[in-house]
Short mmCIF file of C-alpha atoms in Angstrom, two decimals:
data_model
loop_
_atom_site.label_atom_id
_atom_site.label_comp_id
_atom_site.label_asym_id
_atom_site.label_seq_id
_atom_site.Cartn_x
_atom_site.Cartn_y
_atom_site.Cartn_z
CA UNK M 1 0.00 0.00 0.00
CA UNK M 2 2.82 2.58 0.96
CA UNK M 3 4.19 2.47 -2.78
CA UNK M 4 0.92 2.72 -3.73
CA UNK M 5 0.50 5.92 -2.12
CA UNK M 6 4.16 7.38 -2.97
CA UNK M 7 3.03 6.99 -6.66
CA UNK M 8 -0.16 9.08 -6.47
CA UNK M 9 1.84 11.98 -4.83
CA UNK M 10 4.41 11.75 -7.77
CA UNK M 11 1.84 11.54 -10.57
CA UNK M 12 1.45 15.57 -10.55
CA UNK M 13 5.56 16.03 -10.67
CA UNK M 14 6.17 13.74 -13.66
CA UNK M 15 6.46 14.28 -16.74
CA UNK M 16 3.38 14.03 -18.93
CA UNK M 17 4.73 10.32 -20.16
CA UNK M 18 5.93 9.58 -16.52
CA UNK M 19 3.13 10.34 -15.56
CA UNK M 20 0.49 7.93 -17.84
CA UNK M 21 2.73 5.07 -17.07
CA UNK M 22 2.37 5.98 -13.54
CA UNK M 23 -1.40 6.51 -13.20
CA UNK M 24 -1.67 3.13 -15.53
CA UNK M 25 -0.05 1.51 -13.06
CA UNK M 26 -1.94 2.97 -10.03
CA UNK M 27 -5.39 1.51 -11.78
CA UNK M 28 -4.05 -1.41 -12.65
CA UNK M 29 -2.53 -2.44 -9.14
CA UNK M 30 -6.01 -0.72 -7.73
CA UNK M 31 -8.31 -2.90 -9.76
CA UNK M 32 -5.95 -6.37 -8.87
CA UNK M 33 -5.24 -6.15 -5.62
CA UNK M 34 -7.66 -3.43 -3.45
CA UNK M 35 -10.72 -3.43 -5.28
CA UNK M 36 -13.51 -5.65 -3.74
CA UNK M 37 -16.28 -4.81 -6.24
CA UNK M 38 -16.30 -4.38 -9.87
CA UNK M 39 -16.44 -0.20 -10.10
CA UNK M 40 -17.19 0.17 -13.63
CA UNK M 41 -21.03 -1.80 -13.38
CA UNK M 42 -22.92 0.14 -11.01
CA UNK M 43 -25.75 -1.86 -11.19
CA UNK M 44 -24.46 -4.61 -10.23
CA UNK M 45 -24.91 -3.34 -6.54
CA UNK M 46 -28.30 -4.05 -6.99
CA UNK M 47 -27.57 -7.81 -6.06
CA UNK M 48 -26.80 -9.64 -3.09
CA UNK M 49 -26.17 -8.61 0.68
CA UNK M 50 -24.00 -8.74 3.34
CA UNK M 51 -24.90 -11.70 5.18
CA UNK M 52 -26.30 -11.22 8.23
CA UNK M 53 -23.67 -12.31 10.66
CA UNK M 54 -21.07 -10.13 9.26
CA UNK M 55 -19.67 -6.80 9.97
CA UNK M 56 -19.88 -4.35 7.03
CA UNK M 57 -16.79 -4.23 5.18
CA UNK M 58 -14.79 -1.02 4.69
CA UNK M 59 -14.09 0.99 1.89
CA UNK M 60 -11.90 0.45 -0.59
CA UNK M 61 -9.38 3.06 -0.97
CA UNK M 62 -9.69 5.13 -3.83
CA UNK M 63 -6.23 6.42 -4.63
CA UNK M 64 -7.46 10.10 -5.95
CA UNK M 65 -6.10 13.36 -5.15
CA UNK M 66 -7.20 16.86 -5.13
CA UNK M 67 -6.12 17.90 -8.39
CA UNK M 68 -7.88 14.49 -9.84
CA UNK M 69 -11.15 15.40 -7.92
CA UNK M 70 -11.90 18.61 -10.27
CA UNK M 71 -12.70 16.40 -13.27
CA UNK M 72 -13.89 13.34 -11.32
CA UNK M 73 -17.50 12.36 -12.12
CA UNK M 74 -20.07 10.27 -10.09
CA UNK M 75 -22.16 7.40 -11.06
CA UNK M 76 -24.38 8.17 -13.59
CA UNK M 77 -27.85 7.97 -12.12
CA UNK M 78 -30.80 7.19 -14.49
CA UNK M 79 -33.66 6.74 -12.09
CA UNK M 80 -36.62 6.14 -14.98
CA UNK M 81 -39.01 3.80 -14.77
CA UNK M 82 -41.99 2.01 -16.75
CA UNK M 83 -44.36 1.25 -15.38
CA UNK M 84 -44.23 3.51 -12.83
CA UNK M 85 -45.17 2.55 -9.39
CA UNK M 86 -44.82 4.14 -6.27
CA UNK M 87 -42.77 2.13 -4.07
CA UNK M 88 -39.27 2.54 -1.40
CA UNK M 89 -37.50 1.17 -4.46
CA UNK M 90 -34.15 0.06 -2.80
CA UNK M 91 -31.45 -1.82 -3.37
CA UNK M 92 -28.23 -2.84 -1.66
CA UNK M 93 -25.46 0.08 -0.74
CA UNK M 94 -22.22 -1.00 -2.12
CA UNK M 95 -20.29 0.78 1.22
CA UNK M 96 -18.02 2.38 -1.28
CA UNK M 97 -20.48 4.60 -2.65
CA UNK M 98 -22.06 5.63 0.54
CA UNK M 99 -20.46 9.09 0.54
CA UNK M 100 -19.49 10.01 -2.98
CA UNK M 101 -16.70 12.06 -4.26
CA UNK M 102 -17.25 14.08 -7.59
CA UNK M 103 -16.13 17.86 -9.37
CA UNK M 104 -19.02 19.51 -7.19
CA UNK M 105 -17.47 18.81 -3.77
CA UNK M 106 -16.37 22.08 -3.38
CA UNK M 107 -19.75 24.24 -4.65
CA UNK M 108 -21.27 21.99 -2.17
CA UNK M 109 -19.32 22.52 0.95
CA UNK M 110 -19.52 26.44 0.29
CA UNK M 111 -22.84 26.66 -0.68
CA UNK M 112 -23.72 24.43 2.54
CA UNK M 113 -21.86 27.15 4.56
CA UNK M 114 -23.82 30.11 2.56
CA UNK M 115 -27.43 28.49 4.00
CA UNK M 116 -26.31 27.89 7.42
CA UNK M 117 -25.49 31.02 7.41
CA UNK M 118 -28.51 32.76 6.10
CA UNK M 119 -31.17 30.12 7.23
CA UNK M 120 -29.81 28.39 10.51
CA UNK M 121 -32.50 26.09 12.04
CA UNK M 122 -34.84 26.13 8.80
CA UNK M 123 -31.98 23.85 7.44
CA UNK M 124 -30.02 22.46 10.96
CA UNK M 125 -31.05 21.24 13.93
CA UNK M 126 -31.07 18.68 16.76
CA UNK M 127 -33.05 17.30 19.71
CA UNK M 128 -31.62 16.73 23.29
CA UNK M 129 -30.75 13.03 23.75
CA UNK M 130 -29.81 13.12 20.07
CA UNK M 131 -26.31 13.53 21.41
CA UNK M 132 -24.79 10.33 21.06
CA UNK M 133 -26.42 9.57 17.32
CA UNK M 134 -25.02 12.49 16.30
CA UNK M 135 -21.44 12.33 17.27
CA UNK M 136 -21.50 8.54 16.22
CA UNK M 137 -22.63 9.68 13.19
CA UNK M 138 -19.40 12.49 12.92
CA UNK M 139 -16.98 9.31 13.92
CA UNK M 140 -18.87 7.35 10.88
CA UNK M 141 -18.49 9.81 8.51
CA UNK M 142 -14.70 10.54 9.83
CA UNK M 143 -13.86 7.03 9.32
CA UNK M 144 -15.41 6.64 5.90
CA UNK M 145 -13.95 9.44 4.55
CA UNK M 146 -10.12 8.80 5.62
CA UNK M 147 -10.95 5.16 4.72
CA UNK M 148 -12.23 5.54 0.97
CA UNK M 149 -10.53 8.88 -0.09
CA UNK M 150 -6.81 8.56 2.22
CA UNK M 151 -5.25 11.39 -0.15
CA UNK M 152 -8.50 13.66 0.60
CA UNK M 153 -8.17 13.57 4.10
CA UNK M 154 -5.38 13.86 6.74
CA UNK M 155 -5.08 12.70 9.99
CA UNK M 156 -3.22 14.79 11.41
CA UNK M 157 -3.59 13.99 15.34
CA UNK M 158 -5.01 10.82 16.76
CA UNK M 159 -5.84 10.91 20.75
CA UNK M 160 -7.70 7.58 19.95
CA UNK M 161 -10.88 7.31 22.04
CA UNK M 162 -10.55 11.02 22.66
CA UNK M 163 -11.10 12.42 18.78
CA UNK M 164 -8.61 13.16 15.84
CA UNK M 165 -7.87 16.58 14.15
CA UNK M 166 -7.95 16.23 10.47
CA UNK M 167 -6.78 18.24 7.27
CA UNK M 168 -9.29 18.33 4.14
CA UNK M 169 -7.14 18.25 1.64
CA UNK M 170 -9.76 19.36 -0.71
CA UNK M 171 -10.68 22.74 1.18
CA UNK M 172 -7.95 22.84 3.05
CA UNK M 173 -9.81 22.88 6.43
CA UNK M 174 -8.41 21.51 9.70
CA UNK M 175 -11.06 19.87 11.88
CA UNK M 176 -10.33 19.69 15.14
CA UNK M 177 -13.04 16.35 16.72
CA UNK M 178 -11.20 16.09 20.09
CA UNK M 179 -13.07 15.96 22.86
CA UNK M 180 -14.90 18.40 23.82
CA UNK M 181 -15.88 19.37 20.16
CA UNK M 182 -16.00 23.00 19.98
CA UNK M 183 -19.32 22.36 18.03
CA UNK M 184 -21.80 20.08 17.26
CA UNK M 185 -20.99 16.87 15.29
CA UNK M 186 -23.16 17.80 12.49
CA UNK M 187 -21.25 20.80 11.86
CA UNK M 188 -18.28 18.67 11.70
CA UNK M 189 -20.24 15.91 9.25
CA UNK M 190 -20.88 18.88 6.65
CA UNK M 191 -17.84 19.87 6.63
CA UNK M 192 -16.60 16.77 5.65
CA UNK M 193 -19.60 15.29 3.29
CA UNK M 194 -21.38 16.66 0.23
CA UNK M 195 -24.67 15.20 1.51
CA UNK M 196 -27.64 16.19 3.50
CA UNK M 197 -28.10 13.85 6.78
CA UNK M 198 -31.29 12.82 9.07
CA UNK M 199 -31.07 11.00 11.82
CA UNK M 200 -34.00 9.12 12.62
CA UNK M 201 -34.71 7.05 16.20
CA UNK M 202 -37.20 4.94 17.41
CA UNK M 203 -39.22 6.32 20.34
CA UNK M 204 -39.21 3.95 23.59
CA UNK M 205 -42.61 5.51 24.04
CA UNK M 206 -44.41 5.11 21.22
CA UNK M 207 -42.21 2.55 19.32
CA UNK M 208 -41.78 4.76 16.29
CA UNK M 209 -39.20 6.12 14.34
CA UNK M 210 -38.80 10.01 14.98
CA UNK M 211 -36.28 12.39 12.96
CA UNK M 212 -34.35 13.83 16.10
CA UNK M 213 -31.81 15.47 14.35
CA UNK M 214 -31.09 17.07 10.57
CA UNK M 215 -28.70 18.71 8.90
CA UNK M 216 -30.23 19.82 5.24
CA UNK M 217 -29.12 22.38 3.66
CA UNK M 218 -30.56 21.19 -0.04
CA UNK M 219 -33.86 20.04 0.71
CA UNK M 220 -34.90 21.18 -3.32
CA UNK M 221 -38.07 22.78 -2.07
CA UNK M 222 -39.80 24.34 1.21
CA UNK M 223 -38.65 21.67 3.51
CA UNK M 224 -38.29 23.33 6.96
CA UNK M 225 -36.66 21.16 9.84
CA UNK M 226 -38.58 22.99 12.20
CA UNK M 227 -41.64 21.65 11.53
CA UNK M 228 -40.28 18.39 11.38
CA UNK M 229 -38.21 17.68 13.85
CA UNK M 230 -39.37 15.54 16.74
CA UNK M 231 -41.90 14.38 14.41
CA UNK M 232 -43.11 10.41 13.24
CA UNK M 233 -42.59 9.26 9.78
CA UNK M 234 -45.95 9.70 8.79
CA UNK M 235 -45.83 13.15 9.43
CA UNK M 236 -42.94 13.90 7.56
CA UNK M 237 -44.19 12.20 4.71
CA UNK M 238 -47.20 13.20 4.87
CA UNK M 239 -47.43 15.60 1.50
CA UNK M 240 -45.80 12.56 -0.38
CA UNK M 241 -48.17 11.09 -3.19
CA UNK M 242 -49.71 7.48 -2.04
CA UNK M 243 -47.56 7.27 1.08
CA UNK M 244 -50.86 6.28 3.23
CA UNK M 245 -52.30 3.61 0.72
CA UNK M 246 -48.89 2.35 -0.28
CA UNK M 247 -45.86 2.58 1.72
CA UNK M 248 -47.28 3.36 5.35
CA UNK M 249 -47.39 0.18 6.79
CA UNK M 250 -43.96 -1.29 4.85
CA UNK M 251 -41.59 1.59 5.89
CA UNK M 252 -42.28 1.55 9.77
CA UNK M 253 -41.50 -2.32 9.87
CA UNK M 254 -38.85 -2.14 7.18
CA UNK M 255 -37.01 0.57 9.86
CA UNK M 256 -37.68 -2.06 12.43
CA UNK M 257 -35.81 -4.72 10.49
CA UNK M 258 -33.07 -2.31 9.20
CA UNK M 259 -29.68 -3.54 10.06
CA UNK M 260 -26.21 -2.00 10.80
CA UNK M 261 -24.56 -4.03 8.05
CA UNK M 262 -27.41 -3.97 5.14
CA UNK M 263 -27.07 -0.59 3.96
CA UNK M 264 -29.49 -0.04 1.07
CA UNK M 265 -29.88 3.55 -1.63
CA UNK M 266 -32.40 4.61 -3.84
CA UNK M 267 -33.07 7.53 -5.75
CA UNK M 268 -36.06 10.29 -6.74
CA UNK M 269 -36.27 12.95 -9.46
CA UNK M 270 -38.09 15.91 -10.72
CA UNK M 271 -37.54 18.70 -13.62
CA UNK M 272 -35.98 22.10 -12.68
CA UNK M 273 -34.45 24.73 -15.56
CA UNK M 274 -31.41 25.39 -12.52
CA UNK M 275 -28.94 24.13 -10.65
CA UNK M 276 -29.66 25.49 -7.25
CA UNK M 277 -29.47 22.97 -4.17
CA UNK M 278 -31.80 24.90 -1.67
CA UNK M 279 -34.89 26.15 -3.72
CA UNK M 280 -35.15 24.76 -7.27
CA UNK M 281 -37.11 26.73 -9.25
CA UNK M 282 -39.43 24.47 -9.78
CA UNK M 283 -40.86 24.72 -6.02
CA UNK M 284 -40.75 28.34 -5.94
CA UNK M 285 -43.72 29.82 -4.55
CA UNK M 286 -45.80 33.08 -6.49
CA UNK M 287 -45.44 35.19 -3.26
CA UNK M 288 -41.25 35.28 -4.67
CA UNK M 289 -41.51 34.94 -8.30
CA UNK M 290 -45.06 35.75 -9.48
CA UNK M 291 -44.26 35.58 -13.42
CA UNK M 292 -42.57 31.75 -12.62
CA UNK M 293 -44.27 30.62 -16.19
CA UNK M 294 -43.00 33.12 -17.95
CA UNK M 295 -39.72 32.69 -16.71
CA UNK M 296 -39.22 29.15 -17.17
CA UNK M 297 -40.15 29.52 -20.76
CA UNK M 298 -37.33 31.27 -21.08
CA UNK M 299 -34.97 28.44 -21.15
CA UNK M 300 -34.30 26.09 -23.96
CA UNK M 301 -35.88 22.70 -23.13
CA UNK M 302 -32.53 20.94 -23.54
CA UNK M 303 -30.97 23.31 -20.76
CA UNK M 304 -33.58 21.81 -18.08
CA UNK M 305 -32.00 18.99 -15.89
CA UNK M 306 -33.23 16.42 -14.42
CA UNK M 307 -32.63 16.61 -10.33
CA UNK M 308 -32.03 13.41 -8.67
CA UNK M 309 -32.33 12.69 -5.20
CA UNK M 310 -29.48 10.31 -4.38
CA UNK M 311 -30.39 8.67 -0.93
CA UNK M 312 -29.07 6.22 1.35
CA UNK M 313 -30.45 4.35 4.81
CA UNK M 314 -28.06 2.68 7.45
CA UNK M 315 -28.25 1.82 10.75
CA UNK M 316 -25.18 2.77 13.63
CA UNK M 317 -24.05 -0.37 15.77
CA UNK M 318 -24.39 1.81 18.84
CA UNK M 319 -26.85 3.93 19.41
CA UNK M 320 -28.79 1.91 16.96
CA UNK M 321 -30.05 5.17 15.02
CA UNK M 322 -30.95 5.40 11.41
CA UNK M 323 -28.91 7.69 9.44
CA UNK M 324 -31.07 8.74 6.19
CA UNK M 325 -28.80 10.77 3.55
CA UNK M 326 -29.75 12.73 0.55
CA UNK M 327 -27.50 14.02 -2.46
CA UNK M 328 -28.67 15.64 -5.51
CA UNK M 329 -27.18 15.57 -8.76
CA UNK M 330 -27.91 16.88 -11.85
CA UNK M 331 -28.30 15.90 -15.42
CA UNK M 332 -29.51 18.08 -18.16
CA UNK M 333 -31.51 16.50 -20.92
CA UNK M 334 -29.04 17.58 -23.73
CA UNK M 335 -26.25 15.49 -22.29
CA UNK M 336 -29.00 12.47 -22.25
CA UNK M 337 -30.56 13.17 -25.29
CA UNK M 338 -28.84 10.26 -27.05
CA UNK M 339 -28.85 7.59 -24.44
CA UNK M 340 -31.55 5.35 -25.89
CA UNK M 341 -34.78 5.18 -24.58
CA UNK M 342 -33.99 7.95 -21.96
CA UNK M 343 -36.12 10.73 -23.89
CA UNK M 344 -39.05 8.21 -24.60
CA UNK M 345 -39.20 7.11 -20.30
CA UNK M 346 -39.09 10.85 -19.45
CA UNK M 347 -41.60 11.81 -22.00
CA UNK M 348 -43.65 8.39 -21.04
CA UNK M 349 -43.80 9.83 -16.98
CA UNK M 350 -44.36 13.65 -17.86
CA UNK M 351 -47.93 12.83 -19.93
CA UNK M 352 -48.83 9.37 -18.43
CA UNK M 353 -47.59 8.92 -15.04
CA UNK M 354 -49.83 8.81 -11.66
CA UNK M 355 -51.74 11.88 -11.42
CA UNK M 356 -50.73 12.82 -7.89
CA UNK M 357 -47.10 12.30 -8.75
CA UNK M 358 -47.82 14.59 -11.86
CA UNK M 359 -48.91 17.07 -9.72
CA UNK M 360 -46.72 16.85 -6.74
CA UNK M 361 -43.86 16.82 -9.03
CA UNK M 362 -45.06 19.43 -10.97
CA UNK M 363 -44.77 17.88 -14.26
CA UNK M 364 -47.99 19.35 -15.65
CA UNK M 365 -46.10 22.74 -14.77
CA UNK M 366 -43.78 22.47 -17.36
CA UNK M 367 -44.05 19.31 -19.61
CA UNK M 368 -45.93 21.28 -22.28
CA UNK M 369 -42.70 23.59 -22.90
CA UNK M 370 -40.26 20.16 -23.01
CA UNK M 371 -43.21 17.97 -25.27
CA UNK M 372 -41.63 19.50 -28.58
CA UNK M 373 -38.11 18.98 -27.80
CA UNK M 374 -38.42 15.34 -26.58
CA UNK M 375 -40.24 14.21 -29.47
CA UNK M 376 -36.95 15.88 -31.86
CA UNK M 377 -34.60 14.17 -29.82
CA UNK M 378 -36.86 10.36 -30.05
CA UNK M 379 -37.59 11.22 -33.32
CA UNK M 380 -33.52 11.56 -33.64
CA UNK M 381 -33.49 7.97 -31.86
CA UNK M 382 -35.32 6.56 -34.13
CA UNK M 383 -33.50 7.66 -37.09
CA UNK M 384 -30.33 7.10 -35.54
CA UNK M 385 -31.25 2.86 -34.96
CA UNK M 386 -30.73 3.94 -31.03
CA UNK M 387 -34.24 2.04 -30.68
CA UNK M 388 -36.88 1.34 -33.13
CA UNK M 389 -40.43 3.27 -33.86
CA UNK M 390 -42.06 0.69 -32.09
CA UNK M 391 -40.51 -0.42 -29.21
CA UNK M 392 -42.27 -0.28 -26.31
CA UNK M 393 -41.30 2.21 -23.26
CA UNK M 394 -39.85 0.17 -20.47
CA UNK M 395 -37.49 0.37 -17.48
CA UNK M 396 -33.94 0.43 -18.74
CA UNK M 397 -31.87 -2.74 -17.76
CA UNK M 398 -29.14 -1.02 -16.03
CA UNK M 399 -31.75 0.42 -13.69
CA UNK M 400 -31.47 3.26 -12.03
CA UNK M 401 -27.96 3.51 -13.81
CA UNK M 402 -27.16 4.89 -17.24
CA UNK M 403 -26.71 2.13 -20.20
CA UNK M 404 -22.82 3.29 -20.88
CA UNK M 405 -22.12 3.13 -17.21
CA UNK M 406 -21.57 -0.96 -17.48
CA UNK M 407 -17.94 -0.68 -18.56
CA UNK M 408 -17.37 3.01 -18.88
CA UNK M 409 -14.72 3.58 -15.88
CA UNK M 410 -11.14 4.72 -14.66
CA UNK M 411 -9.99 5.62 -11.84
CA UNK M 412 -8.97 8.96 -12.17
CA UNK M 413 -11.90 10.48 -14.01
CA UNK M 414 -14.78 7.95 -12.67
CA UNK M 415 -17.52 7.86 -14.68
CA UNK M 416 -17.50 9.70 -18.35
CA UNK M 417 -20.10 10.41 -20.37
CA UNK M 418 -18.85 9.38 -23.63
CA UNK M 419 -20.97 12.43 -25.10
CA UNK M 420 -18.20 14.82 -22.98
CA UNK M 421 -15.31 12.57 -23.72
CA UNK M 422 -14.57 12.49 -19.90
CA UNK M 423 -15.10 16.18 -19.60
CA UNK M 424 -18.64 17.20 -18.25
CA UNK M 425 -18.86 20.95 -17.69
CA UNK M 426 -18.85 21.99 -14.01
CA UNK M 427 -22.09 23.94 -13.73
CA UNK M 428 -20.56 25.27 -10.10
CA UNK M 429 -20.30 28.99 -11.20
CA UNK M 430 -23.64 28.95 -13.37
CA UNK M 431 -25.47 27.86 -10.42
CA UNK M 432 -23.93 30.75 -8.12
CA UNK M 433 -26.22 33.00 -10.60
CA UNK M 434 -28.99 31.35 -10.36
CA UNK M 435 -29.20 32.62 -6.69
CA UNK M 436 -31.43 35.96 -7.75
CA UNK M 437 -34.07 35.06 -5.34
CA UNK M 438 -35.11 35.93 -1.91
CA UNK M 439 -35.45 31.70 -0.16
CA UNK M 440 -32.58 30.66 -2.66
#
């Protein structure tokens, strides 16, 4: 492992030959002899467990520095489905991808800081006796993070049971988690992770599962943690289409049965014509932008991106909480334009979806200004031989990943889209503009 690691710190010293032969050697020694799953088929996550006797494995190290994060690009997240049917839709966490690492970490952390700032509790906050959850949680996160990415973060002092000061490489941040913190460990967590994190308990009085703490700084729409904190399940989810007739019941025992080492993701969309992580504009409310319509028209159909909501579930060993952690991510429908049968399942859910998840999603909002450009691009398909006039609409097989994702991978760049040739644009500055309105 230690050569391992003197190589990645000489890759940005070589020279430009040195350095390929170098990095070639880095992915092929990575794949060989660290990997324990197979990186470049997403999907395949989707199979299997961890059986229930044993402890959940640790990350694999992923040898990639600072410099290699700016063009690094998640797993390409495709989330369509036909027939659509409102269910938890989950499928086993592959442990390496339960905090992911892409070009966005830094707009992230910064624009994480910018809502704290401006919104405090609306977007933080914590219960008494959610103490221990919490700071489990920060030790979690601490260890996952120095595990998977050990040239993103440093330790740089180790008092053992008493807390470690770290350096993020990335922002260049000390974090000082000795005891007694100076704040509270969810500070700490988003300081360290891109995501948004509930903690969810189960109530010795009641015997249901509560959110007693949140950190959620990009809920996407009006989602205010102080009207939901302290609160059951059903209450949070209460505004959710079919939750009562359909998932109810399932999710409160499904918590119950939750286990530390079966860690499980999903993922949710919707259509915005932004980037922002707070308030998309899609949510925005008339009493802040009363000519919304006339706005959104504004913006070419193939500039719109689809906003999904990466999420993950796991239970901590010790105080036996459930952490619940969401990431968004964002794909705009002119980079999946030629990915085929993409256009058709978007088009499909946009006319002839549920009605209540047409509505809550607000699809019938803005599907009439995306219907013309969607039927070019299938039209495009079609002529193309990317699928044929009449083949039916249906769940793609690499569900809920994209089709090129199966062998598209290296270590350095993660996943490319082969329409970018490994180089996506970072929308990180774009979005910055997009914050024009008053709850952005």
């Amino acid at each position: 492992m230690w050569q391992l690691l003197l190589l990645a710190f000489l890759v940005p010293l070589a020279h430009k030959d040195s350095r390929l032969a170098i990095q070639r050697y880095i992915n092929t020694y990575y794949y060989k002899y660290i990997s324990v799953s197979n990186p470049g088929t997403p999907a395949l996550s989707r199979k299997g467990s961890y059986a229930s006797n044993e402890e959940l494995p640790k990350p694999t190290p992923l040898m990639i520095t600072p410099e290699q994060v700016k063009n690094y690009d998640d797993r390409p997240w495709r989330p369509f489905r036909w027939p659509y049917h409102q269910t938890m839709s989950i499928f086993k966490l592959d442990i390496n991808h339960w905090l992911d690492m892409d070009k966005y970490y830094w707009h992230y952390i910064e624009e994480k800081k910018r809502v704290f700032m401006k919104y405090g509790k609306q977007n933080i906050d914590w219960l008494p006796g959610s103490e221990d959850a919490c700071t489990e949680l920060m030790e979690t996160v601490l260890q996952h993070m120095i595990d998977r990415y050990p040239l993103l973060f440093t330790v740089l002092i180790d008092k053992k049971e008493r807390g470690r000061v770290i350096r993020n490489e990335l922002t260049k941040e000390i974090l000082d988690m000795t005891l007694p913190l100076k704040e509270h460990p969810l500070v700490y967590v988003l300081m360290m992770a891109k995501e948004d994190f509930y903690v969810v308990r189960k109530d010795p009085n009641d015997g249901l599962h509560h959110l007693v703490a949140a950190a959620v700084p990009f809920p996407g729409g009006s989602f205010d943690i102080l009207t939901k904190i302290g609160k059951h399940l059903d209450v949070i989810h209460e505004d959710v289409p079919y939750y009562k007739e359909k998932l109810k019941n399932s999710m409160e025992r499904w918590f119950l049965r939750l286990a530390p080492n079966l860690p499980v993701e999903r993922a949710s969309w919707y259509i915005s014509w932004d980037h922002k992580l707070k308030m998309s504009n899609v949510y925005q409310v008339p009493e802040v932008v009363p000519d919304l319509e006339e706005t959104m028209k504004l913006t070419p159909p193939g500039s719109f991106n689809v906003r999904v909501e990466r999420q993950t579930l796991r239970r901590l060993p010790k105080s036996q909480a459930i952490i619940f952690t969401n990431h968004p991510v964002f794909y705009s429908l002119d980079e999946m334009k030629d990915e085929p049968m993409v256009p058709s399942l978007i088009r499909k859910i946009l006319y002839e979806g549920p009605g209540d998840i047409i509505k809550y999603k607000n699809f019938d909002f803005l599907r009439d200004h995306l219907v013309g450009y969607l039927d070019k691009v299938i039209e495009d398909q079609i002529d193309k031989g990317l699928i044929s006039k009449d083949q039916p609409v249906k769940t793609l097989p690499t569900y809920p990943f994209a089709s090129w994702a199966q062998t598209d991978f290296d270590f350095v760049n993660g996943w490319n889209n082969p329409r970018f040739d490994g180089r996506k644009p970072d929308y990180s500055e774009q979005a910055k503009k997009e914050l024009i309105y008053s709850n952005d």
